[in-house]
Short mmCIF file of C-alpha atoms in Angstrom, two decimals:
data_model
loop_
_atom_site.label_atom_id
_atom_site.label_comp_id
_atom_site.label_asym_id
_atom_site.label_seq_id
_atom_site.Cartn_x
_atom_site.Cartn_y
_atom_site.Cartn_z
CA UNK A 1 0.90 22.12 -12.40
CA UNK A 2 -1.83 22.03 -15.58
CA UNK A 3 -4.30 19.31 -15.64
CA UNK A 4 -3.46 17.88 -11.87
CA UNK A 5 -6.61 17.30 -9.65
CA UNK A 6 -7.10 19.83 -6.82
CA UNK A 7 -9.89 17.56 -4.23
CA UNK A 8 -12.00 20.32 -2.57
CA UNK A 9 -13.71 18.64 0.55
CA UNK A 10 -16.17 20.48 2.46
CA UNK A 11 -19.93 19.40 3.55
CA UNK A 12 -21.52 22.80 3.22
CA UNK A 13 -22.77 22.96 -0.50
CA UNK A 14 -22.72 26.09 -1.19
CA UNK A 15 -19.39 27.04 -0.15
CA UNK A 16 -18.25 23.80 -1.94
CA UNK A 17 -20.10 25.05 -5.21
CA UNK A 18 -18.41 28.93 -4.75
CA UNK A 19 -14.87 27.99 -4.35
CA UNK A 20 -14.71 25.13 -6.83
CA UNK A 21 -15.84 28.35 -9.35
CA UNK A 22 -12.84 30.45 -7.62
CA UNK A 23 -10.24 27.43 -8.12
CA UNK A 24 -11.78 27.06 -11.96
CA UNK A 25 -10.99 30.84 -12.82
CA UNK A 26 -7.49 30.44 -11.86
CA UNK A 27 -6.78 27.60 -14.14
CA UNK A 28 -6.74 24.53 -11.72
CA UNK A 29 -9.03 21.32 -12.10
CA UNK A 30 -11.39 21.50 -8.61
CA UNK A 31 -13.06 18.14 -7.77
CA UNK A 32 -15.25 18.42 -5.09
CA UNK A 33 -16.94 16.47 -2.56
CA UNK A 34 -19.40 16.22 0.01
CA UNK A 35 -17.34 14.09 2.82
CA UNK A 36 -14.05 12.66 3.02
CA UNK A 37 -14.90 8.81 2.32
CA UNK A 38 -14.65 9.14 -1.20
CA UNK A 39 -12.01 10.74 -1.37
CA UNK A 40 -9.57 7.85 -0.25
CA UNK A 41 -10.70 5.80 -2.97
CA UNK A 42 -8.56 8.35 -5.37
CA UNK A 43 -5.64 8.61 -3.17
CA UNK A 44 -2.43 6.68 -4.45
CA UNK A 45 1.37 7.83 -4.01
CA UNK A 46 1.57 8.58 -7.53
CA UNK A 47 -1.60 11.39 -6.90
CA UNK A 48 -0.60 14.22 -8.47
CA UNK A 49 -2.71 16.91 -7.07
CA UNK A 50 -3.39 18.53 -3.92
CA UNK A 51 -6.41 18.10 -1.49
CA UNK A 52 -8.44 21.21 0.38
CA UNK A 53 -10.03 19.79 3.19
CA UNK A 54 -13.00 21.66 6.07
CA UNK A 55 -11.52 20.17 9.39
CA UNK A 56 -14.96 20.12 10.98
CA UNK A 57 -17.45 18.09 8.86
CA UNK A 58 -19.40 15.08 9.50
CA UNK A 59 -18.09 11.23 9.39
CA UNK A 60 -14.60 11.33 8.52
CA UNK A 61 -13.23 14.85 10.01
CA UNK A 62 -10.49 16.91 8.17
CA UNK A 63 -8.14 15.75 10.81
CA UNK A 64 -8.42 12.16 10.62
CA UNK A 65 -8.94 12.04 6.14
CA UNK A 66 -5.09 14.02 6.51
CA UNK A 67 -3.80 11.16 8.68
CA UNK A 68 -4.90 8.46 6.37
CA UNK A 69 -3.70 10.59 3.42
CA UNK A 70 0.03 10.87 5.01
CA UNK A 71 -0.07 7.08 5.61
CA UNK A 72 -0.31 6.24 2.11
CA UNK A 73 2.00 8.92 0.96
CA UNK A 74 3.00 11.90 3.60
CA UNK A 75 4.48 14.32 0.96
CA UNK A 76 0.84 14.67 -0.81
CA UNK A 77 0.22 18.54 0.27
CA UNK A 78 -3.17 17.99 2.27
CA UNK A 79 -4.77 22.83 2.84
CA UNK A 80 -7.23 22.63 5.48
CA UNK A 81 -9.61 25.27 5.86
CA UNK A 82 -10.58 26.36 9.32
CA UNK A 83 -13.36 28.00 11.39
CA UNK A 84 -12.06 30.72 13.74
CA UNK A 85 -12.17 28.80 16.46
CA UNK A 86 -10.35 25.97 14.76
CA UNK A 87 -6.91 27.84 14.33
CA UNK A 88 -5.25 26.15 17.62
CA UNK A 89 -6.27 22.95 15.65
CA UNK A 90 -4.60 24.05 12.66
CA UNK A 91 -1.32 25.00 14.07
CA UNK A 92 -1.48 21.84 15.06
CA UNK A 93 -2.07 19.95 12.30
CA UNK A 94 0.82 22.08 10.84
CA UNK A 95 3.64 20.47 13.29
CA UNK A 96 1.60 17.26 12.19
CA UNK A 97 2.15 17.31 8.76
CA UNK A 98 -0.68 19.96 7.01
CA UNK A 99 0.71 21.61 3.75
CA UNK A 100 -1.32 24.72 4.62
CA UNK A 101 -4.73 26.16 6.52
CA UNK A 102 -6.88 28.87 6.03
CA UNK A 103 -9.28 30.73 8.10
CA UNK A 104 -12.63 31.24 7.30
CA UNK A 105 -13.50 33.39 5.39
CA UNK A 106 -11.01 33.52 3.02
CA UNK A 107 -10.72 34.87 -1.03
CA UNK A 108 -10.74 32.58 -3.70
CA UNK A 109 -7.61 34.33 -5.21
CA UNK A 110 -5.79 33.59 -1.81
CA UNK A 111 -6.80 29.93 -1.74
CA UNK A 112 -6.42 29.58 -5.34
CA UNK A 113 -2.61 30.82 -4.68
CA UNK A 114 -1.63 28.33 -1.70
CA UNK A 115 -3.65 25.87 -4.03
CA UNK A 116 -0.87 26.63 -6.83
CA UNK A 117 2.41 26.90 -4.57
CA UNK A 118 1.18 23.35 -3.01
CA UNK A 119 0.89 21.95 -6.76
CA UNK A 120 4.34 23.22 -7.66
CA UNK A 121 5.67 21.53 -4.59
CA UNK A 122 4.24 18.22 -5.42
CA UNK A 123 4.75 18.22 -9.13
CA UNK A 124 8.58 18.06 -7.54
CA UNK A 125 8.14 15.84 -5.10
CA UNK A 126 7.27 13.60 -8.29
CA UNK A 127 10.03 14.71 -10.39
CA UNK A 128 12.63 13.99 -7.81
CA UNK A 129 11.20 10.47 -7.28
CA UNK A 130 11.44 9.75 -11.18
CA UNK A 131 15.22 11.33 -11.20
CA UNK A 132 16.37 8.57 -8.24
CA UNK A 133 15.01 6.11 -10.02
CA UNK A 134 16.77 6.56 -13.23
CA UNK A 135 19.79 7.58 -11.63
CA UNK A 136 19.16 4.04 -10.11
CA UNK A 137 19.14 4.97 -6.09
CA UNK A 138 15.88 3.81 -4.00
CA UNK A 139 12.78 4.50 -5.44
CA UNK A 140 9.25 4.74 -4.59
CA UNK A 141 8.86 1.31 -5.20
CA UNK A 142 11.69 -0.02 -3.14
CA UNK A 143 10.25 2.72 0.00
CA UNK A 144 7.11 1.12 0.08
CA UNK A 145 8.10 -2.94 -1.02
CA UNK A 146 11.15 -3.06 1.51
CA UNK A 147 13.73 -5.73 1.00
CA UNK A 148 17.62 -6.57 -1.07
CA UNK A 149 16.67 -10.27 -0.84
CA UNK A 150 16.68 -12.02 -4.28
CA UNK A 151 12.76 -12.26 -3.71
CA UNK A 152 12.21 -8.74 -3.42
CA UNK A 153 15.03 -7.64 -6.00
CA UNK A 154 12.85 -9.51 -8.60
CA UNK A 155 9.12 -8.86 -7.63
CA UNK A 156 10.03 -5.27 -7.76
CA UNK A 157 11.94 -5.87 -11.26
CA UNK A 158 8.00 -7.67 -12.58
CA UNK A 159 6.62 -4.74 -10.90
CA UNK A 160 8.46 -2.16 -13.32
CA UNK A 161 7.72 -4.36 -15.97
CA UNK A 162 3.64 -4.87 -15.90
CA UNK A 163 2.96 -1.85 -13.96
CA UNK A 164 2.74 1.03 -16.82
CA UNK A 165 0.96 -1.94 -18.66
CA UNK A 166 -3.01 -2.44 -18.77
CA UNK A 167 -2.99 -5.88 -18.10
CA UNK A 168 -5.32 -7.39 -15.57
CA UNK A 169 -3.04 -9.39 -12.88
CA UNK A 170 -3.34 -11.75 -10.19
CA UNK A 171 -1.31 -11.29 -7.13
CA UNK A 172 -1.00 -14.62 -4.77
CA UNK A 173 0.65 -14.46 -1.20
CA UNK A 174 0.29 -15.39 2.44
CA UNK A 175 -1.85 -13.09 4.61
CA UNK A 176 -0.55 -10.38 5.66
CA UNK A 177 2.44 -10.16 2.97
CA UNK A 178 1.33 -6.73 1.44
CA UNK A 179 -0.72 -7.96 -1.85
CA UNK A 180 -2.75 -4.61 -1.32
CA UNK A 181 0.74 -2.53 -1.41
CA UNK A 182 1.70 -4.48 -4.60
CA UNK A 183 -1.50 -3.56 -5.89
CA UNK A 184 -1.45 -0.37 -5.47
CA UNK A 185 2.08 -0.24 -6.89
CA UNK A 186 0.83 -1.23 -9.96
CA UNK A 187 -1.87 1.52 -10.24
CA UNK A 188 0.32 4.19 -9.10
CA UNK A 189 3.05 2.88 -11.82
CA UNK A 190 0.09 2.65 -14.95
CA UNK A 191 -1.27 5.66 -17.10
CA UNK A 192 -4.42 5.21 -14.08
CA UNK A 193 -2.77 6.58 -11.18
CA UNK A 194 -4.89 9.68 -11.51
CA UNK A 195 -7.93 7.75 -11.56
CA UNK A 196 -9.89 5.51 -8.42
CA UNK A 197 -8.58 2.77 -6.78
CA UNK A 198 -11.38 0.79 -5.69
CA UNK A 199 -10.89 -2.30 -3.11
CA UNK A 200 -13.21 -4.85 -2.93
CA UNK A 201 -13.24 -7.64 -0.53
CA UNK A 202 -15.34 -10.53 -1.75
CA UNK A 203 -15.34 -12.61 1.22
CA UNK A 204 -17.13 -9.44 3.37
CA UNK A 205 -19.68 -8.63 0.69
CA UNK A 206 -23.04 -9.01 1.34
CA UNK A 207 -24.94 -12.28 0.35
CA UNK A 208 -27.95 -10.25 -0.49
CA UNK A 209 -26.96 -7.53 -2.54
CA UNK A 210 -23.76 -8.19 -4.23
CA UNK A 211 -24.94 -7.70 -7.27
CA UNK A 212 -26.25 -4.70 -7.03
CA UNK A 213 -23.14 -3.74 -4.82
CA UNK A 214 -20.91 -4.40 -7.68
CA UNK A 215 -23.19 -2.97 -10.88
CA UNK A 216 -25.78 -0.95 -9.33
CA UNK A 217 -29.45 -0.90 -9.36
CA UNK A 218 -32.09 0.99 -11.01
CA UNK A 219 -35.11 2.26 -9.40
CA UNK A 220 -37.71 -0.45 -8.75
CA UNK A 221 -34.90 -3.32 -9.29
CA UNK A 222 -35.86 -5.08 -6.10
CA UNK A 223 -38.10 -4.33 -2.97
CA UNK A 224 -36.84 -1.71 -1.13
CA UNK A 225 -34.48 0.03 -4.19
CA UNK A 226 -36.44 3.05 -3.93
CA UNK A 227 -33.90 5.35 -6.73
CA UNK A 228 -30.97 4.21 -8.56
CA UNK A 229 -27.34 3.46 -7.71
CA UNK A 230 -24.04 3.31 -9.06
CA UNK A 231 -22.27 -0.06 -8.25
CA UNK A 232 -18.08 -0.16 -7.43
CA UNK A 233 -17.24 -1.30 -10.71
CA UNK A 234 -19.27 1.85 -12.14
CA UNK A 235 -16.87 4.21 -9.30
CA UNK A 236 -13.82 2.91 -10.29
CA UNK A 237 -13.92 4.08 -14.35
CA UNK A 238 -11.30 4.63 -15.82
CA UNK A 239 -9.26 2.90 -13.20
CA UNK A 240 -8.41 -0.16 -11.20
CA UNK A 241 -10.24 -2.92 -9.35
CA UNK A 242 -8.68 -4.56 -6.18
CA UNK A 243 -10.71 -7.99 -5.94
CA UNK A 244 -9.26 -9.08 -2.91
CA UNK A 245 -9.33 -12.72 -1.72
CA UNK A 246 -11.55 -13.63 -5.00
CA UNK A 247 -11.14 -17.28 -3.90
CA UNK A 248 -14.29 -16.50 -2.17
CA UNK A 249 -16.52 -15.10 -4.30
CA UNK A 250 -19.50 -16.72 -5.13
CA UNK A 251 -19.68 -19.52 -7.78
CA UNK A 252 -22.52 -18.09 -9.38
CA UNK A 253 -21.05 -14.39 -9.72
CA UNK A 254 -17.77 -15.86 -10.59
CA UNK A 255 -19.51 -16.56 -13.66
CA UNK A 256 -21.19 -12.95 -14.22
CA UNK A 257 -17.33 -11.31 -13.37
CA UNK A 258 -16.41 -13.61 -16.03
CA UNK A 259 -18.67 -11.93 -18.70
CA UNK A 260 -17.19 -8.75 -17.07
CA UNK A 261 -13.71 -9.50 -16.99
CA UNK A 262 -13.77 -10.75 -21.02
CA UNK A 263 -16.56 -8.47 -22.73
CA UNK A 264 -15.72 -5.18 -20.59
CA UNK A 265 -19.61 -4.46 -19.89
CA UNK A 266 -21.61 -4.44 -17.06
CA UNK A 267 -25.67 -4.30 -16.57
CA UNK A 268 -27.05 -2.88 -13.37
CA UNK A 269 -29.59 -4.74 -11.68
CA UNK A 270 -33.25 -3.97 -13.54
CA UNK A 271 -31.62 -2.91 -16.41
CA UNK A 272 -31.06 -4.07 -19.69
CA UNK A 273 -29.01 -1.63 -20.77
CA UNK A 274 -25.45 -2.33 -21.36
CA UNK A 275 -22.25 0.39 -20.19
CA UNK A 276 -18.83 -0.03 -21.01
CA UNK A 277 -16.34 -0.64 -18.49
CA UNK A 278 -13.01 0.86 -18.53
CA UNK A 279 -11.38 -0.70 -15.66
CA UNK A 280 -7.95 -2.40 -15.08
CA UNK A 281 -8.58 -5.37 -12.83
CA UNK A 282 -6.37 -6.68 -10.15
CA UNK A 283 -7.19 -10.21 -8.21
CA UNK A 284 -5.87 -11.38 -5.05
CA UNK A 285 -5.72 -15.05 -3.32
CA UNK A 286 -4.16 -16.33 -0.37
CA UNK A 287 -3.65 -19.14 -1.59
CA UNK A 288 -2.65 -20.60 -4.86
CA UNK A 289 -6.54 -21.10 -7.39
CA UNK A 290 -5.34 -24.02 -8.79
CA UNK A 291 -5.94 -25.27 -5.31
CA UNK A 292 -9.11 -24.43 -5.75
CA UNK A 293 -10.16 -24.81 -8.89
CA UNK A 294 -9.00 -28.95 -7.80
CA UNK A 295 -12.03 -28.54 -5.03
CA UNK A 296 -14.59 -27.64 -7.59
CA UNK A 297 -14.59 -24.25 -5.24
CA UNK A 298 -13.27 -21.95 -8.50
CA UNK A 299 -13.78 -21.57 -12.28
CA UNK A 300 -10.96 -22.68 -14.15
CA UNK A 301 -12.03 -20.48 -17.04
CA UNK A 302 -11.89 -17.72 -14.60
CA UNK A 303 -8.63 -18.87 -13.34
CA UNK A 304 -7.36 -19.09 -16.76
CA UNK A 305 -8.74 -14.95 -17.57
CA UNK A 306 -7.18 -13.69 -14.75
CA UNK A 307 -3.68 -15.68 -14.19
CA UNK A 308 -2.45 -13.97 -17.69
CA UNK A 309 0.26 -12.10 -15.55
CA UNK A 310 0.92 -13.11 -11.89
CA UNK A 311 2.73 -12.28 -9.03
CA UNK A 312 3.86 -13.92 -5.63
CA UNK A 313 4.82 -12.46 -2.88
CA UNK A 314 7.13 -14.01 -0.91
CA UNK A 315 6.39 -14.98 3.39
CA UNK A 316 8.58 -13.19 5.58
CA UNK A 317 10.23 -16.44 6.53
CA UNK A 318 11.44 -16.64 3.11
CA UNK A 319 13.58 -13.64 2.97
CA UNK A 320 14.75 -13.18 6.59
CA UNK A 321 17.00 -11.27 5.72
CA UNK A 322 14.91 -8.15 4.93
CA UNK A 323 13.64 -8.22 8.48
CA UNK A 324 16.03 -6.05 10.21
CA UNK A 325 15.17 -3.45 7.61
CA UNK A 326 11.77 -3.84 7.49
CA UNK A 327 11.04 -3.43 11.13
CA UNK A 328 13.16 -0.94 11.25
CA UNK A 329 11.01 1.06 8.25
CA UNK A 330 8.10 0.10 10.66
CA UNK A 331 9.26 1.59 13.85
CA UNK A 332 9.88 4.54 12.89
CA UNK A 333 6.93 5.19 10.91
CA UNK A 334 5.26 4.53 13.98
CA UNK A 335 7.25 6.51 15.89
CA UNK A 336 6.82 9.34 13.64
CA UNK A 337 2.97 9.05 13.47
CA UNK A 338 2.81 8.74 17.30
CA UNK A 339 5.28 11.83 17.68
CA UNK A 340 7.72 10.17 19.29
CA UNK A 341 11.09 10.64 19.83
CA UNK A 342 13.08 8.38 17.26
CA UNK A 343 15.13 5.39 18.81
CA UNK A 344 16.70 2.24 16.86
CA UNK A 345 16.42 -0.89 17.64
CA UNK A 346 19.41 -2.87 18.69
CA UNK A 347 21.44 -4.99 16.86
CA UNK A 348 20.69 -8.08 19.27
CA UNK A 349 17.13 -7.16 19.08
CA UNK A 350 17.41 -7.21 15.38
CA UNK A 351 19.08 -10.31 14.64
CA UNK A 352 16.15 -11.91 17.15
CA UNK A 353 13.58 -11.37 15.02
CA UNK A 354 15.03 -12.09 11.79
CA UNK A 355 14.56 -15.78 13.41
CA UNK A 356 11.26 -15.98 13.56
CA UNK A 357 9.03 -17.48 11.12
CA UNK A 358 6.57 -14.57 11.36
CA UNK A 359 2.95 -16.74 10.36
CA UNK A 360 1.06 -13.25 9.93
CA UNK A 361 3.97 -11.36 7.86
CA UNK A 362 4.57 -8.25 7.18
CA UNK A 363 0.96 -7.08 8.78
CA UNK A 364 2.53 -8.93 12.31
CA UNK A 365 5.81 -7.66 12.36
CA UNK A 366 3.66 -4.20 11.72
CA UNK A 367 1.45 -4.48 14.94
CA UNK A 368 5.12 -5.84 16.98
CA UNK A 369 6.85 -1.86 16.07
CA UNK A 370 3.41 -0.06 16.79
CA UNK A 371 3.53 -2.05 20.67
CA UNK A 372 7.05 -1.14 20.87
CA UNK A 373 6.96 2.15 19.80
CA UNK A 374 4.46 2.88 21.95
CA UNK A 375 5.87 0.88 24.65
CA UNK A 376 3.13 -1.44 25.86
CA UNK A 377 5.12 -4.43 25.11
CA UNK A 378 8.78 -3.85 25.48
CA UNK A 379 10.28 -6.80 22.42
CA UNK A 380 12.06 -10.01 24.91
CA UNK A 381 12.13 -12.26 21.25
CA UNK A 382 13.69 -15.52 22.76
CA UNK A 383 14.40 -17.95 19.49
CA UNK A 384 12.46 -21.10 20.72
CA UNK A 385 14.20 -24.79 20.14
CA UNK A 386 12.31 -27.20 17.77
CA UNK A 387 12.49 -30.13 19.77
CA UNK A 388 10.93 -32.21 17.28
CA UNK A 389 12.94 -30.51 14.31
CA UNK A 390 15.92 -32.67 12.44
CA UNK A 391 19.31 -31.34 13.92
CA UNK A 392 20.27 -30.23 10.43
CA UNK A 393 17.44 -28.37 10.13
CA UNK A 394 18.27 -25.98 13.68
CA UNK A 395 21.96 -26.21 12.89
CA UNK A 396 21.12 -24.73 9.69
CA UNK A 397 18.98 -22.24 11.60
CA UNK A 398 21.82 -21.59 14.45
CA UNK A 399 24.54 -20.90 11.91
CA UNK A 400 22.09 -18.40 9.84
CA UNK A 401 20.95 -16.45 12.83
CA UNK A 402 24.81 -16.28 13.77
CA UNK A 403 25.77 -15.14 9.98
CA UNK A 404 22.64 -12.19 10.47
CA UNK A 405 24.10 -11.20 14.10
CA UNK A 406 27.51 -10.44 13.06
CA UNK A 407 26.47 -8.66 10.01
CA UNK A 408 24.17 -6.62 12.00
CA UNK A 409 26.18 -5.77 14.67
CA UNK A 410 29.44 -4.97 12.03
CA UNK A 411 26.85 -3.25 9.46
CA UNK A 412 27.59 -5.27 6.86
CA UNK A 413 31.76 -5.05 6.88
CA UNK A 414 33.02 -8.14 5.77
CA UNK A 415 36.04 -8.08 7.05
CA UNK A 416 35.55 -7.98 10.38
CA UNK A 417 32.36 -10.35 10.05
CA UNK A 418 34.56 -13.57 8.53
CA UNK A 419 37.34 -12.76 11.05
CA UNK A 420 34.88 -12.45 14.31
CA UNK A 421 33.70 -16.05 12.92
CA UNK A 422 36.86 -17.74 12.28
CA UNK A 423 36.29 -18.12 8.51
CA UNK A 424 37.84 -17.46 5.81
CA UNK A 425 36.76 -14.56 2.98
CA UNK A 426 35.31 -17.32 0.60
CA UNK A 427 33.84 -19.50 3.10
CA UNK A 428 31.56 -16.57 4.52
CA UNK A 429 30.89 -15.94 1.09
CA UNK A 430 29.45 -19.65 0.09
CA UNK A 431 27.58 -19.43 3.76
CA UNK A 432 25.86 -16.33 2.50
CA UNK A 433 25.14 -17.84 -0.53
CA UNK A 434 23.71 -21.07 0.82
CA UNK A 435 21.31 -19.01 3.24
CA UNK A 436 20.10 -16.57 0.62
CA UNK A 437 21.71 -13.69 2.56
CA UNK A 438 22.09 -10.30 0.67
CA UNK A 439 24.77 -8.28 2.86
CA UNK A 440 23.87 -5.87 1.14
CA UNK A 441 21.17 -5.00 3.34
CA UNK A 442 22.61 -4.68 5.99
CA UNK A 443 25.69 -2.12 4.79
CA UNK A 444 25.63 1.37 7.09
CA UNK A 445 28.50 3.28 5.19
CA UNK A 446 30.27 0.70 5.75
CA UNK A 447 32.79 -0.60 3.38
CA UNK A 448 33.83 -4.01 2.20
CA UNK A 449 37.68 -4.60 2.40
#
């Protein structure tokens, strides 16, 4: 897989350099790191290379790095380098998803052979995903953004159109809806997929050092700046910058950022030099930025520059028919992560989950799935009555619950659903349409009759 990156992480500088040379001589494309943390900025589900990491390192160790990488994509090959005393640990890691391990001391040719085979494996994984997408089967994007509701189908269609472009994008959605998942998908579908994906949380930037964090600084630019430092924008060259919660960006910085996004140049603090910046910007907001403009908290010219391409991520309450499948996926993921015996949730539980509002959206649903998998809190979900709600709304909610419950119970087969509910086929279709329920979401090898 010529040109695919081989990330090598080892805090021993001499060993790292000699290993890089051996991999380079074998025709591979190694890139060395002294710490694990910067590697995570480069990891995406579309990453085409492999990761080789020492187990024992300060900060984030090799096993923790592997876990974090596999949270992004469990099929990214991670090869572990171990000392003699770490072999039992590496064997356990193999059971938990490591691609291979190599005990020190090892030859460069031996490691290069393992890495080359891992690259071939990774190429096959990505090729198969693309083939499944062409064949109309569930692809990587559908696995990452689960749901057969009209809103999610439309969102995935937009992503497939916009992703391969280089357009800047504004993503709007409530807290916990998955805006960063959408942003990473856009990055992975673009020509920048092998380059860094750098996420910057605007609300968490330190007030006194915001410009230094983003643009970098020269030595002596301010008290305490003993040496030059590159900023996050520099680190993302060739890749994608996610500006999370951009509405929290201070007004004075908004003016500087407007120039960056328009001219694609930056100037480090303490320097008059303009440096060209080749990046794609993706911004997220919890509220429509038009509201912040009206309140005088956001520049209208920056809004116009950002929202040339805009995506909206729907809240869970607007796609309740997706909740059963999404919860099942989150529960299976939690069970696998904790090496627990897989257990499918009951239809009754899924039906009840689909009736709740989920103000924390997917993040809240994931936390519930995690606790349920660990047995910390068994779900005993009850649908609460809204004493102040309108009768028509309560009746509609109850009817929707009955429909979802019946579809889950009969695994999407319509005939037993309309017979059990005493409806005609046409009446059932009308109700599914009125409530925005996609029957395909509930299929389990069942056929309509």
